[in-house]
Short mmCIF file of C-alpha atoms in Angstrom, two decimals:
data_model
loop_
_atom_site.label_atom_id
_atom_site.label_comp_id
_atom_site.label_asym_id
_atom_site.label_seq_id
_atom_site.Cartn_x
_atom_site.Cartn_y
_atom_site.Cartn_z
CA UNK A 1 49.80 -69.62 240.23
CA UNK A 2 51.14 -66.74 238.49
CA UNK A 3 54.70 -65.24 239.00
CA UNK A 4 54.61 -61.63 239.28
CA UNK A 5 55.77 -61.02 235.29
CA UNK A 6 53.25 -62.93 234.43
CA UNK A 7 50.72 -61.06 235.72
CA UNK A 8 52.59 -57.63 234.51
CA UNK A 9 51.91 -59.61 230.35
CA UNK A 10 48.74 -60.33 231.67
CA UNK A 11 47.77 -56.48 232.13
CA UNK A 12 49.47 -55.64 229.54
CA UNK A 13 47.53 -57.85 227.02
CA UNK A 14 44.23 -57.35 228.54
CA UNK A 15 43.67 -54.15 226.69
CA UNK A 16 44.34 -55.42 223.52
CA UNK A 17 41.94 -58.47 224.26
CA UNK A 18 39.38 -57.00 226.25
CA UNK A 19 36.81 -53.88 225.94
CA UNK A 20 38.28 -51.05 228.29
CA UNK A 21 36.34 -49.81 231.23
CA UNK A 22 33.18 -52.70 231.82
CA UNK A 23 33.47 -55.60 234.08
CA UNK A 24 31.37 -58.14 235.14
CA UNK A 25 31.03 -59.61 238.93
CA UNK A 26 29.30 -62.89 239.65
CA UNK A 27 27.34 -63.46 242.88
CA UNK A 28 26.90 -67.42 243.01
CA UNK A 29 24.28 -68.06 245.97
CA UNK A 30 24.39 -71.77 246.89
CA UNK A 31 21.63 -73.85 248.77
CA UNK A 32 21.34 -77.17 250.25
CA UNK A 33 19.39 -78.12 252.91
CA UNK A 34 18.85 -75.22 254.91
CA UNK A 35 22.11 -74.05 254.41
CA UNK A 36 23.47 -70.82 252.37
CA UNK A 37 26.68 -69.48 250.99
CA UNK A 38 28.08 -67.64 248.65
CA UNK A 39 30.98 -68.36 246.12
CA UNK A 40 34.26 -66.71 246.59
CA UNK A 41 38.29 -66.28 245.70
CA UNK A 42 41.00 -65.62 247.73
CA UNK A 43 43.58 -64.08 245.77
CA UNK A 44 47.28 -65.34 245.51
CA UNK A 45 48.88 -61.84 245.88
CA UNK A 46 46.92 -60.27 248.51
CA UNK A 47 44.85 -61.39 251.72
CA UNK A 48 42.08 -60.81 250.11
CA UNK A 49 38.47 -62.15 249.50
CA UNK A 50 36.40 -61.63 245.78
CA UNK A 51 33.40 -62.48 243.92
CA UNK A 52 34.30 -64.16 240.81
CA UNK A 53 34.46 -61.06 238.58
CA UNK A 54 36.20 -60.40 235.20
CA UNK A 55 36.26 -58.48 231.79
CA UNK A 56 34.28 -58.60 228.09
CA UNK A 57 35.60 -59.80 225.42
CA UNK A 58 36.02 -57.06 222.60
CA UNK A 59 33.26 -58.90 220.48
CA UNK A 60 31.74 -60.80 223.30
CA UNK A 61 28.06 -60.38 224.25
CA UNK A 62 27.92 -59.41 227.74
CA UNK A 63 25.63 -62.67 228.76
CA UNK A 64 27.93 -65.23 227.26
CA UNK A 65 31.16 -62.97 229.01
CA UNK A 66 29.39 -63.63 232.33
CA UNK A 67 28.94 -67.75 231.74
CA UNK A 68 32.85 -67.51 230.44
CA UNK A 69 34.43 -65.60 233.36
CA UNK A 70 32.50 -67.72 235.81
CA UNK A 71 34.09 -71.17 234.00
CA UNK A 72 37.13 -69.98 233.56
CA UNK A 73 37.52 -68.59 237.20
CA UNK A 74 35.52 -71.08 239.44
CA UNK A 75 35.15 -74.20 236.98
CA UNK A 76 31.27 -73.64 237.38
CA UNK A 77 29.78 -74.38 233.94
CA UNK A 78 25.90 -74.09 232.86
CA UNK A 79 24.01 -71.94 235.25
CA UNK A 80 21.65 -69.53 234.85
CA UNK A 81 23.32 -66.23 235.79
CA UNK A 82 21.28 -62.67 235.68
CA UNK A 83 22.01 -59.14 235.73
CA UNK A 84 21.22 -57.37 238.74
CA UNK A 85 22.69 -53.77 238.57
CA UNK A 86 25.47 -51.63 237.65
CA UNK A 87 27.86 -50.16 240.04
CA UNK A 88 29.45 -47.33 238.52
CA UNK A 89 31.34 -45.25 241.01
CA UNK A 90 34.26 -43.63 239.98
CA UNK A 91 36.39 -44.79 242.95
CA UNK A 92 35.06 -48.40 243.05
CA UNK A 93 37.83 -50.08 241.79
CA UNK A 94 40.71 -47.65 243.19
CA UNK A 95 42.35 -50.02 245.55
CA UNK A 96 43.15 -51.79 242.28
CA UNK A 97 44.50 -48.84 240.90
CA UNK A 98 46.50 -48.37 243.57
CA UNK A 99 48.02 -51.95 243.93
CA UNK A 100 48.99 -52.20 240.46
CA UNK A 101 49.94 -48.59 239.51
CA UNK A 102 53.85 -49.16 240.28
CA UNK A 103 53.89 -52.48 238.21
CA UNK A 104 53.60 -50.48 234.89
CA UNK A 105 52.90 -47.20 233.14
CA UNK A 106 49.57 -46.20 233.37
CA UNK A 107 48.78 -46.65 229.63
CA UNK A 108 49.79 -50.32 229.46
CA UNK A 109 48.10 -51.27 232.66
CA UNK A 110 44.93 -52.27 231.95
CA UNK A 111 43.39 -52.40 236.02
CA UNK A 112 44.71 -48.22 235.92
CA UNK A 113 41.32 -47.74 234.25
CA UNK A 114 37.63 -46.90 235.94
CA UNK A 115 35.78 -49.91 235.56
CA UNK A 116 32.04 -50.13 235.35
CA UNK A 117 31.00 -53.50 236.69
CA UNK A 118 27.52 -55.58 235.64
CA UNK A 119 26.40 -57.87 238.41
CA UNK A 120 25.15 -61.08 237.64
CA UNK A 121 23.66 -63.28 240.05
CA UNK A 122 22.70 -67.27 240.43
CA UNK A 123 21.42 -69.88 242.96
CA UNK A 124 22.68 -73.12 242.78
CA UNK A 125 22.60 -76.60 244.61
CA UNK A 126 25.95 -75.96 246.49
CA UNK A 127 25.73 -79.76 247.02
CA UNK A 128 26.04 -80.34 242.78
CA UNK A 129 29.11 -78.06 242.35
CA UNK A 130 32.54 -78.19 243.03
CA UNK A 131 34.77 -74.58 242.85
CA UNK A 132 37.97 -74.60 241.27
CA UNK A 133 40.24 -71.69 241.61
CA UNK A 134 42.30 -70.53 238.56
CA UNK A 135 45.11 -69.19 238.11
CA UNK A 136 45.04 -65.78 239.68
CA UNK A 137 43.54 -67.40 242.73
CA UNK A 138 44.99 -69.68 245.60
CA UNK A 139 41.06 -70.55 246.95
CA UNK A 140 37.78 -70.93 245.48
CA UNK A 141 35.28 -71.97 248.03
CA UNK A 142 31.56 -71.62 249.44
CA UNK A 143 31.61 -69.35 252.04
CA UNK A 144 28.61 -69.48 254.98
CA UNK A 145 26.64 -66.19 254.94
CA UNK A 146 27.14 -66.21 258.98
CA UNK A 147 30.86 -66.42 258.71
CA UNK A 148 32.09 -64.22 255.69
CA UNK A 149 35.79 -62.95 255.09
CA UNK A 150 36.48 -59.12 254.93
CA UNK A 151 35.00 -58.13 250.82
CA UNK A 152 37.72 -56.22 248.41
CA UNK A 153 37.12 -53.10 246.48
CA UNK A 154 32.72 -52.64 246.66
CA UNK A 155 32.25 -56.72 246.43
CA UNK A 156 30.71 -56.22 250.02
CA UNK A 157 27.60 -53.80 248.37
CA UNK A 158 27.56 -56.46 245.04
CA UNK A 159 27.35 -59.00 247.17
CA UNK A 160 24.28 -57.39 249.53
CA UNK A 161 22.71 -55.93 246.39
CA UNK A 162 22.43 -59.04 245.04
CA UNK A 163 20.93 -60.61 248.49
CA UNK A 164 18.47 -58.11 248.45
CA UNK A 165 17.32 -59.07 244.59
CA UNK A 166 17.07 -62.16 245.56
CA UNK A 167 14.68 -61.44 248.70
CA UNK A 168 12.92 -59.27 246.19
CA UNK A 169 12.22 -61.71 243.60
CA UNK A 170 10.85 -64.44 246.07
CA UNK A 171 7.81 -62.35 246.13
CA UNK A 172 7.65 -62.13 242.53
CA UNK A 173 9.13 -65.38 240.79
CA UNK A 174 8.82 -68.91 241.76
CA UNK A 175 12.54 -70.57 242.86
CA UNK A 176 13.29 -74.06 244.24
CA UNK A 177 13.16 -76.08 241.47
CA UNK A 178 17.07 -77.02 240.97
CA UNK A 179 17.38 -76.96 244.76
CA UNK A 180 14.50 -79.23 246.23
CA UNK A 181 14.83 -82.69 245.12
CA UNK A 182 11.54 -83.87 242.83
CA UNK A 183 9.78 -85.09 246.04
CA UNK A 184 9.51 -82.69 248.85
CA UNK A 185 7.40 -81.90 251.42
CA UNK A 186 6.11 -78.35 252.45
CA UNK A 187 8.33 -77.88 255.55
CA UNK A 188 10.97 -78.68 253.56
CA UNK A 189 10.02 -75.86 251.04
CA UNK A 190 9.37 -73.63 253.93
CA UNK A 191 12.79 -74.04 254.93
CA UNK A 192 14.13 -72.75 251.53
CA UNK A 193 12.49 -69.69 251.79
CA UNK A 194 13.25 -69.02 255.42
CA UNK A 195 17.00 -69.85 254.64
CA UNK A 196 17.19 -67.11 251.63
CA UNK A 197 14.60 -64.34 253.61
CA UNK A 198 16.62 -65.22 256.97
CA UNK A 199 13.53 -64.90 258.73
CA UNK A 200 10.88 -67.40 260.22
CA UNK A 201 7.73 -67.92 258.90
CA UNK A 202 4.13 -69.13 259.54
CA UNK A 203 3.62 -72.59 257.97
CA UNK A 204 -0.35 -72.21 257.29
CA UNK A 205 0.17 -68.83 255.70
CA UNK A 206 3.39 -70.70 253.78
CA UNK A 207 1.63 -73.24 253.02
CA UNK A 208 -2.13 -71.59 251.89
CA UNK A 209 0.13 -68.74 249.53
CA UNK A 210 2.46 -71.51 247.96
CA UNK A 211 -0.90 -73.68 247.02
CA UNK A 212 -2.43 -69.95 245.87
CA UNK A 213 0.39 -69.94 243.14
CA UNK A 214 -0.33 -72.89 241.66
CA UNK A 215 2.79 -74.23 241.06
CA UNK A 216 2.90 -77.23 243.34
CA UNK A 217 1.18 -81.19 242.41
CA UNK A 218 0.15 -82.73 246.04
CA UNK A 219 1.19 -86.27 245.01
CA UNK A 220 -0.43 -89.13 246.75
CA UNK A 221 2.37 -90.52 248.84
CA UNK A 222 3.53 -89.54 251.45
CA UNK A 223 6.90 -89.13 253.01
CA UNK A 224 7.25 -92.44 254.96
CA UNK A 225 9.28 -93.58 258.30
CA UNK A 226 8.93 -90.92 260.47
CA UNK A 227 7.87 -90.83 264.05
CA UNK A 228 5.07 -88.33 263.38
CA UNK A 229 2.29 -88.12 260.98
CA UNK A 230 3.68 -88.91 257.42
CA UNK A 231 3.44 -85.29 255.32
CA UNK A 232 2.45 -85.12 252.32
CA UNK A 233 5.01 -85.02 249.22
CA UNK A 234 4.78 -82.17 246.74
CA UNK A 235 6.57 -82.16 243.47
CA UNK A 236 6.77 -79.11 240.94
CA UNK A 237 4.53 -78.30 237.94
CA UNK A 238 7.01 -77.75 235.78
CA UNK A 239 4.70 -76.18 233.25
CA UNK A 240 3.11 -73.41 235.54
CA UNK A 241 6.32 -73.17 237.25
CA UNK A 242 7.69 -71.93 233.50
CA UNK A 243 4.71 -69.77 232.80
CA UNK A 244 5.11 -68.35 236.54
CA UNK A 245 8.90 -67.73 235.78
CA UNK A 246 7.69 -65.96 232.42
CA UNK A 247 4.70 -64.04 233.53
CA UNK A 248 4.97 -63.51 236.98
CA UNK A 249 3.44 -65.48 240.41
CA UNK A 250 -0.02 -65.14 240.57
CA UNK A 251 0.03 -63.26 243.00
CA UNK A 252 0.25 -60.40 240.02
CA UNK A 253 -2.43 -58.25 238.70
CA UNK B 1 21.69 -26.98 215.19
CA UNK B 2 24.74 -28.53 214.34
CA UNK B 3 26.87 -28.24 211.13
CA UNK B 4 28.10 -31.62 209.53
CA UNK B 5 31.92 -29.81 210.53
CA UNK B 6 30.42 -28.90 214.54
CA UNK B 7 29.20 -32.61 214.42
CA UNK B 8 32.89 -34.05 213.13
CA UNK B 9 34.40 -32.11 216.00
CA UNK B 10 31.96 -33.03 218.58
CA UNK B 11 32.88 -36.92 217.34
CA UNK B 12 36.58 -36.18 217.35
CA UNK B 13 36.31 -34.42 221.40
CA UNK B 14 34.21 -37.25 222.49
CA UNK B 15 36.50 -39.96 223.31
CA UNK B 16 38.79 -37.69 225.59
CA UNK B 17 35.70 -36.37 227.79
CA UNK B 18 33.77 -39.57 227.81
CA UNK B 19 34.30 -43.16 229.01
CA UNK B 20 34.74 -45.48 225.71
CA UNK B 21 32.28 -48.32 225.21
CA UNK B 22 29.62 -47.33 227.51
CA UNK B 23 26.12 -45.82 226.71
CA UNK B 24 23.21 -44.66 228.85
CA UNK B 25 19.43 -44.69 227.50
CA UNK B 26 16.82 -43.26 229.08
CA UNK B 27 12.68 -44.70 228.75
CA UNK B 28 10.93 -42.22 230.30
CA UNK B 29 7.30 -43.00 230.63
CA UNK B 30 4.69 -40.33 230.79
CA UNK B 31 1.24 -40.87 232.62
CA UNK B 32 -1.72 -38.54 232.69
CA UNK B 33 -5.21 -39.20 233.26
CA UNK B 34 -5.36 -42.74 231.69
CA UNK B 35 -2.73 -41.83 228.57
CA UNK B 36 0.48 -43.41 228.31
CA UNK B 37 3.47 -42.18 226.63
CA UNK B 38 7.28 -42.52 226.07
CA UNK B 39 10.01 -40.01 225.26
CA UNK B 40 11.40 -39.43 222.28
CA UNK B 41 13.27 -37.57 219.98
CA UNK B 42 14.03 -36.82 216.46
CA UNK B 43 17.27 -36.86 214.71
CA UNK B 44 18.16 -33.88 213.16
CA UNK B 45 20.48 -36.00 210.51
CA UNK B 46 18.00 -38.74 209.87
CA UNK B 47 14.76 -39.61 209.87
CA UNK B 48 15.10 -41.57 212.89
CA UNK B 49 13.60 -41.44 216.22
CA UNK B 50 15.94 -42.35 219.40
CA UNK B 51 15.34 -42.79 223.08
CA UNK B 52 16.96 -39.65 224.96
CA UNK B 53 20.91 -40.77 224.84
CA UNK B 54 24.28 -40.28 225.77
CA UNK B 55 27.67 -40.94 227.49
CA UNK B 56 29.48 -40.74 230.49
CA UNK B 57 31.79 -38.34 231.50
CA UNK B 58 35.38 -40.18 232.68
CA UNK B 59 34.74 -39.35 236.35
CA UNK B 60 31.41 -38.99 236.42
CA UNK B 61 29.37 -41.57 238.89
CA UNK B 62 26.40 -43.44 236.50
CA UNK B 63 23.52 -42.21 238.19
CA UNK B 64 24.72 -38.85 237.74
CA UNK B 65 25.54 -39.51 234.26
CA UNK B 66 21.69 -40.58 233.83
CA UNK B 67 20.27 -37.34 235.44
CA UNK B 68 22.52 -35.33 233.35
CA UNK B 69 22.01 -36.79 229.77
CA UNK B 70 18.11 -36.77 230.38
CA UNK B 71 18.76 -33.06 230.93
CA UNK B 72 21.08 -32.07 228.20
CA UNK B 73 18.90 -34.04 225.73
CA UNK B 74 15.70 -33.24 226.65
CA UNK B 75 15.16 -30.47 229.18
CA UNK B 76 14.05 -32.86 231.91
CA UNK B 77 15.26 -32.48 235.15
CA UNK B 78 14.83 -34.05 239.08
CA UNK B 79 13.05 -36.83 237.96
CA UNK B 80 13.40 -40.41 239.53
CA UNK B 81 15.67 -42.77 237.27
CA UNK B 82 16.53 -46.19 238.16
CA UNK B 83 18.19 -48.44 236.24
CA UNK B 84 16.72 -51.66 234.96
CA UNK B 85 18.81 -53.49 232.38
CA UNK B 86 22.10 -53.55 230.54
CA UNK B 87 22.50 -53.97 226.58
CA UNK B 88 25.37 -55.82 225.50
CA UNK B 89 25.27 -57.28 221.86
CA UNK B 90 28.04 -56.56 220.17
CA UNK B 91 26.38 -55.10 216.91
CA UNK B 92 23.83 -53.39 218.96
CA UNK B 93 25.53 -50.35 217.36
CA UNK B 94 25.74 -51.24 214.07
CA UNK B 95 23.90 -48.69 212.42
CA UNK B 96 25.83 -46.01 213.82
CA UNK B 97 29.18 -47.59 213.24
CA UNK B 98 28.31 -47.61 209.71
CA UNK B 99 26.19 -43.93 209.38
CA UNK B 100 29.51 -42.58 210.94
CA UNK B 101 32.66 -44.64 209.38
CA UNK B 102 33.16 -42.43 206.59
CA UNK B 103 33.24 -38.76 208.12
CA UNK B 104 36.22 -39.47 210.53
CA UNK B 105 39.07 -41.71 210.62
CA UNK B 106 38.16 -44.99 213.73
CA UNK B 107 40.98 -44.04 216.09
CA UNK B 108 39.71 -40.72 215.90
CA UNK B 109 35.85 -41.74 215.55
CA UNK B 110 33.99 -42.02 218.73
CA UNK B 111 30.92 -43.66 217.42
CA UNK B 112 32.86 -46.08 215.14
CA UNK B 113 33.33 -47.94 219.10
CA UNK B 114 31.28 -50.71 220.84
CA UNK B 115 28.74 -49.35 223.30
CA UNK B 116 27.00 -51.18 226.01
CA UNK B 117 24.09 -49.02 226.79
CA UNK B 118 22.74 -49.27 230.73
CA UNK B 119 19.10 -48.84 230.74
CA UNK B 120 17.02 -46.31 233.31
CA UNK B 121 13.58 -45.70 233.64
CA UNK B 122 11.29 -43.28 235.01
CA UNK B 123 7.56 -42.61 234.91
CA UNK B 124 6.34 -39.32 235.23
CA UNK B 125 3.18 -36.90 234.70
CA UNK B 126 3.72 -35.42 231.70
CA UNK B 127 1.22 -32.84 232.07
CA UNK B 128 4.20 -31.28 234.38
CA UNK B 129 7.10 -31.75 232.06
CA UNK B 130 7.72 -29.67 228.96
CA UNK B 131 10.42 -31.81 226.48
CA UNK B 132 12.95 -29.30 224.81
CA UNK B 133 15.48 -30.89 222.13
CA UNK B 134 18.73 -30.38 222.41
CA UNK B 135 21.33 -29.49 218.79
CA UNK B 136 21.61 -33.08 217.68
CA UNK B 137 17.60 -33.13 217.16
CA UNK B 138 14.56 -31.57 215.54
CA UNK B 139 11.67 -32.76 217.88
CA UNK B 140 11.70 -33.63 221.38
CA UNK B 141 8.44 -34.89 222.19
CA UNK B 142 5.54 -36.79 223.98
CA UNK B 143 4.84 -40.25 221.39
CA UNK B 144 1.57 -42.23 222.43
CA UNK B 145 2.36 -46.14 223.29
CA UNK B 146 -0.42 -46.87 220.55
CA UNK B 147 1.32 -44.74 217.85
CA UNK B 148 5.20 -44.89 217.94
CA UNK B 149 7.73 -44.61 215.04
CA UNK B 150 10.09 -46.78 214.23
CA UNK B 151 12.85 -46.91 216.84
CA UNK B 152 16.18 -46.65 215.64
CA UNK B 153 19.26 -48.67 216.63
CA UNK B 154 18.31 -51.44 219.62
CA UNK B 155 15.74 -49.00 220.95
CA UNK B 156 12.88 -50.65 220.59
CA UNK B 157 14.10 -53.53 222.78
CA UNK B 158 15.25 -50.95 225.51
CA UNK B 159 11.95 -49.48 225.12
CA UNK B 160 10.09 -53.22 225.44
CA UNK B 161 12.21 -54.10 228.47
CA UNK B 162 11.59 -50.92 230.50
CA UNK B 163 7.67 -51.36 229.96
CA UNK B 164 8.08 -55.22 230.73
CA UNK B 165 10.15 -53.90 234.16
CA UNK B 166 7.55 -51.34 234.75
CA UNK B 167 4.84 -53.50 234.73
CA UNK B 168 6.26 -56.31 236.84
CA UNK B 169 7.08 -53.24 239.39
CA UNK B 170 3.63 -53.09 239.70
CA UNK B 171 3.33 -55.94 242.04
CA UNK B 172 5.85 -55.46 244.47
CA UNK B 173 6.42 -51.63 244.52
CA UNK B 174 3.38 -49.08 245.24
CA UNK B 175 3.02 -46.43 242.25
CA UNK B 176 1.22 -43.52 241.56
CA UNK B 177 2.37 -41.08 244.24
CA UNK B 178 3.93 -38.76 241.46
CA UNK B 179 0.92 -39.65 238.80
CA UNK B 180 -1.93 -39.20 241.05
CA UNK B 181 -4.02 -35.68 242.45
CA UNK B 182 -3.44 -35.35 246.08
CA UNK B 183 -6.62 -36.62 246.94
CA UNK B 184 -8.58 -39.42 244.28
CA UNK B 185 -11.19 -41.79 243.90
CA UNK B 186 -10.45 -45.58 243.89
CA UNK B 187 -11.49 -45.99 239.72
CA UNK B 188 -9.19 -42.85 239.15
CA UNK B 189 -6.26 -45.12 241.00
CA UNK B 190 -7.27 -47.99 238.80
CA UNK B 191 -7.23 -46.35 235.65
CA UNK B 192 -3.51 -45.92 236.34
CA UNK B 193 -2.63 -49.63 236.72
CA UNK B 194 -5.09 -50.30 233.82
CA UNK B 195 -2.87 -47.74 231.45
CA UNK B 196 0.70 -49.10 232.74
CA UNK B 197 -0.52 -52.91 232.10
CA UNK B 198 -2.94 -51.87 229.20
CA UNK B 199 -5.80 -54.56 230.19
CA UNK B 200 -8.97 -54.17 232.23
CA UNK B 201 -8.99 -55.50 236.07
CA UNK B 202 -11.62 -56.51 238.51
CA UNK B 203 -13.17 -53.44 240.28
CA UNK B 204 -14.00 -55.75 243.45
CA UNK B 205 -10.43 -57.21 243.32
CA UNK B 206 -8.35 -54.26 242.62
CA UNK B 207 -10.28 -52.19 245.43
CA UNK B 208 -9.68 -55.02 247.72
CA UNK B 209 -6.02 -55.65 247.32
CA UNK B 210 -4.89 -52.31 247.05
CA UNK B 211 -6.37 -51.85 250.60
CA UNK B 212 -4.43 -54.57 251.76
CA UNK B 213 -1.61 -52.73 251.23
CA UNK B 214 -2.15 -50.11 253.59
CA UNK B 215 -0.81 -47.25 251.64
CA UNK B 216 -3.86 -45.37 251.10
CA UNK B 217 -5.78 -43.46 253.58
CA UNK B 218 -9.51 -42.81 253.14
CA UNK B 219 -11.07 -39.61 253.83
CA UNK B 220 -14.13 -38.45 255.02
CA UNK B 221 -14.85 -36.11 251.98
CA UNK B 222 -16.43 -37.57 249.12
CA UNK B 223 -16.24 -36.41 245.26
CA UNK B 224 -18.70 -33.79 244.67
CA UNK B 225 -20.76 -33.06 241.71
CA UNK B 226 -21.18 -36.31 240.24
CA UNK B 227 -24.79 -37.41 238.86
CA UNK B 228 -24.11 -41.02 240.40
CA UNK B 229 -23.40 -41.89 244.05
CA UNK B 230 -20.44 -39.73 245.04
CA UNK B 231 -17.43 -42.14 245.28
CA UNK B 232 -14.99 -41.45 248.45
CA UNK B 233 -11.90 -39.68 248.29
CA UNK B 234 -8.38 -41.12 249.35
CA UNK B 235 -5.07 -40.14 249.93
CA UNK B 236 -1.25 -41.36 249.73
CA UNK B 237 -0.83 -42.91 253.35
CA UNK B 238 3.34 -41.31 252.68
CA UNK B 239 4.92 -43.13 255.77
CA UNK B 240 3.54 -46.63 254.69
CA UNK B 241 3.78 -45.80 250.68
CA UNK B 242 7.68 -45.34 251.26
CA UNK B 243 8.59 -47.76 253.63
CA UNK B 244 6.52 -50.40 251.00
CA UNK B 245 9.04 -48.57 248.36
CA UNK B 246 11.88 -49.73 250.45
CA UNK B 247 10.66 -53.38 251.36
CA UNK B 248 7.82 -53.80 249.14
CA UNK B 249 4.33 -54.02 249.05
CA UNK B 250 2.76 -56.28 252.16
CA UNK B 251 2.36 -58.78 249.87
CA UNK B 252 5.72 -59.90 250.32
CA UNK B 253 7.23 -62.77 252.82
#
């Protein structure tokens, strides 16, 4: 944890290190069996919740700034983040502004600026990661979507812009693979996509549209020891599942 | 216009009106009666051809910053941008830095600066639209997708992306409200898709699915005049065609 003149060099260096005005906010969705959350910080100087967010380097591509500020501030490593939008209201980060504006003049404080923020979003097996908080942060933690803290600055429309992408793309873009195990059986699928959409669904219409995609292998076995008819186990086809990711469900024109 | 001197000065104001580092280019796509066509324009100081351009003002909210640059640069005005990717390599504006380095000092040279450009697209009829260039080019103009110049800067990947976004659009959002006559046959409607993914479809198919969206309505009236079976007339159903812009096509979950 910081001391408060730390944090005054930290502002005061960040404009010479980073690019003025752009920032980037992460919105880490995790899954695991039927269950899903959303990463967040709570900071050390204020009761108050964030997504993981942070700046570009000066000669940093803005893909590689997004992996970096997500290691550095939640110890999550190797994901596959994408951009979502751009929020650029001028008054989006003014609570910052305000909070900061007594610690130093305005043209050494770095958070005085407007900054533009990229979203970039993920889903994850919540299950495979652990959170880390760094330095500027006294929690890092998966939050349940039922049970979320009050958001800081416009985290709250980030965070529901990038729920809404993600509802988007189920119709477009095939998803599961990291988050099923290899073997899985369609109810089990089902429940994936009822967890993210938040709605229930019919299983023969589930099932009949997944099969339509033609991303699935019915393997031969079947999942054993239950009291009720054994279902059948499903694994991915890894190939179509790429070429779906590439050009689009089938579903397509 | 402008003078190599007007230019200098226009470079020299630039950084204390506009945010540093951040860009705005605009693909607008034109569509009329099975053409396709992008938005261009001319340098007046090269031979170059750019994507309509340009900055945003320190207080100015993106989205407004999008309408206004289309304007400034091209005449275009109260058209329907969204935004649909960011560009962030760091010598994405290379060719700039270098075309510019020598007329103005780089603390005083706006342009000598990194600039991540956020993308927005638009398609529109451009049989309504009359492109006007502004005093930094020499043509503003209508280019066909099968005979484009060479793009300048990273604008041919812009340009690639938006098309890529437009036609995944395609199957989740309707289209064609904008593009179409009030009232159209079903082949008219499909020569649209065909343009936007430039590939032939299924008559059979494309009738039946777009039906399935319930977005059209068919009239009573059938096209006149024809020497072949007169083929019926539909319209825009406009309740159902923007609630399916909202929460996509019925295709969806």
């Amino acid at each position: 944890m910081l001391t408060k003149q730390e944090l005054e060099e930290f502002w005061a260096e960040a404009g010479k290190i980073y690019l003025n005005h752009i920032s980037i906010d992460c919105v880490v969705f995790g899954f695991h069996e039927g269950q899903m959350k959303v990463l967040m910080l709570k900071s050390n100087n204020e009761e108050a919740w964030y997504l993981p967010g942070g700046f570009v380097l000066k000669q940093e591509p803005i893909e590689n700034a997004a992996d970096r500020i997500l290691k550095e501030r939640t110890g999550i490593d190797e994901i596959f983040l994408q951009q979502f939008y751009v929020f650029g209201d001028p008054d989006r980060s003014k609570i910052h502004n305000e909070m900061y504006k007594d610690m130093l003049p305005e043209d050494q404080n770095f958070f005085a600026k407007r900054f533009i923020s990229i979203g970039y979003y993920a889903l994850v097996d919540f299950f495979n990661v652990t959170p880390t908080p760094d330095n500027f942060s006294e929690i890092c933690t998966w939050r349940d979507l039922n049970d979320l803290p009050r958001f800081q600055l416009d985290h709250e429309l980030i965070f529901k812009t990038a729920l809404d992408t993600l509802r988007l793309q189920l119709n477009y873009q095939p998803i599961g693979y990291n988050l099923m195990p290899k073997e899985f059986t369609m109810p089990e699928l089902q429940k994936l996509y009822e967890t993210i959409l938040d709605k229930k669904l019919d299983r023969r219409n589930f099932q009949r549209r997944m099969l339509g995609f033609g991303i699935l292998n019915k393997l031969e076995t079947t999942r054993k020891g239950g009291a009720h008819k054994a279902p059948y186990l499903y694994s991915f086809d890894l190939e179509n599942y790429q070429a779906a990711l590439k050009e689009g469900l089938k579903s397509g024109w």
